[in-house]
Amino acid sequence: MGVIMGGRRGDTREQIRRVALELFAEQGYEKTSLREIAERLGVTKAALYYHFKTKEDIIASLFDEFGEKVDELVAWARTEPMTREHRVEVLERYAELLRGPAGDLMRFMSQNQQEIRDLKPGEDARARFRTLARVLADDRDTVIDQLRARVSIMALHTSVFLAHDMDISDDERHEAALEIAMELIGGADRGRRAAEREERPAS
Amino acid sequence: MGVIMGGRRGDTREQIRRVALELFAEQGYEKTSLREIAERLGVTKAALYYHFKTKEDIIASLFDEFGEKVDELVAWARTEPMTREHRVEVLERYAELLRGPAGDLMRFMSQNQQEIRDLKPGEDARARFRTLARVLADDRDTVIDQLRARVSIMALHTSVFLAHDMDISDDERHEAALEIAMELIGGADRGRRAAEREERPAS
DNA sequence: GTCTATAATTAGATAGAC
DNA sequence: GTCTATCTAATTATAGAC
């Protein structure tokens, strides 16, 4: 939208976010120091503190952007009844969301769950992850179907490093992970969910 | 084999290992300080350094014990041709191995992959993980079957925290994770592997 | 908006007494 | 085998000049 910031180049904040995500994804949150982020950007630590109050604020800013998109996806998902076809559509959209920076962020989150567990942005992200899983399989589904939904999402998050030594392109890997995720949530001869629904009176 | 240690109580080293695993699994490797381990045990940091040369040596000791068991499992797995039934058996044995301390260790590893990536014991563990996955699906299988094998192992490693807010017992969760893992590696109407083998001359 | 300088804290690790 | 005391290095964060 062509927003013009006060200073000469208003993109410093954005560059901090970009470099921080790079380094967090590369080596983890704790291991990445503010000094390192500043050095790679050619500025000093104090400059970082002008744009972000704390180190945690940097990562919070990254998670917030992703969180909004997930919230939108969940809201959209709930506009239609959860048929198997719709579940597949939701998963496809989520997989699409994971191409680009969001994928790096979720890969980072998967590989550093413990580190970000105590951080507010980490808690929020986990809550969103649960919400998305519950869209795919809720309390009316069997516990195993609920677990299948979670494993399928995790498969999408982790495919990059699960397949990192396999000789395939990014697109092939993306396709393979999506297929596995779909098998898990929309399984072939699995009709428990539909069967249960039939037995229940429309409330 | 009933080894008798030199000192009066040879269990200090073992207690350090136990407490360390507890804390590592609770809060991660980096976040757990040697001071914390020592305090929970009622000793001092210097006492730890008598039993282990470095902090890394403590975690290496934990991974080594687990690694031996995985090596044994892999060796056993290779004594028979890899039929679908045998794959299921291998996975069952691995799941059984994950009950007890090994499960805590693998859960810790899953949640802290980035942290232990640069550590020697972490590299070794990852190599063993790949080896086990290749026992279940090797180069002659499709890439998607290879990825399925890895997802299935990860599902076993992570079921504890994937299902931590679900209202099920440990045994139910264990069963559910194992079922999902088996679906992934021994899938219903999936015959690619067998078909490929038929086309190949017995070398 | 970016800098220098520094405070305050904590970590892993070692030396040497007992 | 365990202790006290200490070293070195790195971290997050702040104060104040320009």
mmCIF file of C-alpha atoms (C1' of nucleotides) in Angstrom, chain A residues 44 46 50-51, chain C residues 1-4:
data_model
loop_
_atom_site.group_PDB
_atom_site.id
_atom_site.type_symbol
_atom_site.label_atom_id
_atom_site.label_comp_id
_atom_site.label_asym_id
_atom_site.label_seq_id
_atom_site.Cartn_x
_atom_site.Cartn_y
_atom_site.Cartn_z
ATOM 1 C CA THR A 44 23.946 -2.799 16.203
ATOM 2 C CA ALA A 46 20.677 -1.086 20.194
ATOM 3 C CA TYR A 50 14.437 0.692 18.887
ATOM 4 C CA HIS A 51 12.151 -1.421 16.700
ATOM 5 C "C1'" DG C 1 17.083 6.110 13.719
ATOM 6 C "C1'" DT C 2 21.450 4.458 14.951
ATOM 7 C "C1'" DC C 3 25.436 4.546 17.689
ATOM 8 C "C1'" DT C 4 28.996 3.532 21.979
#
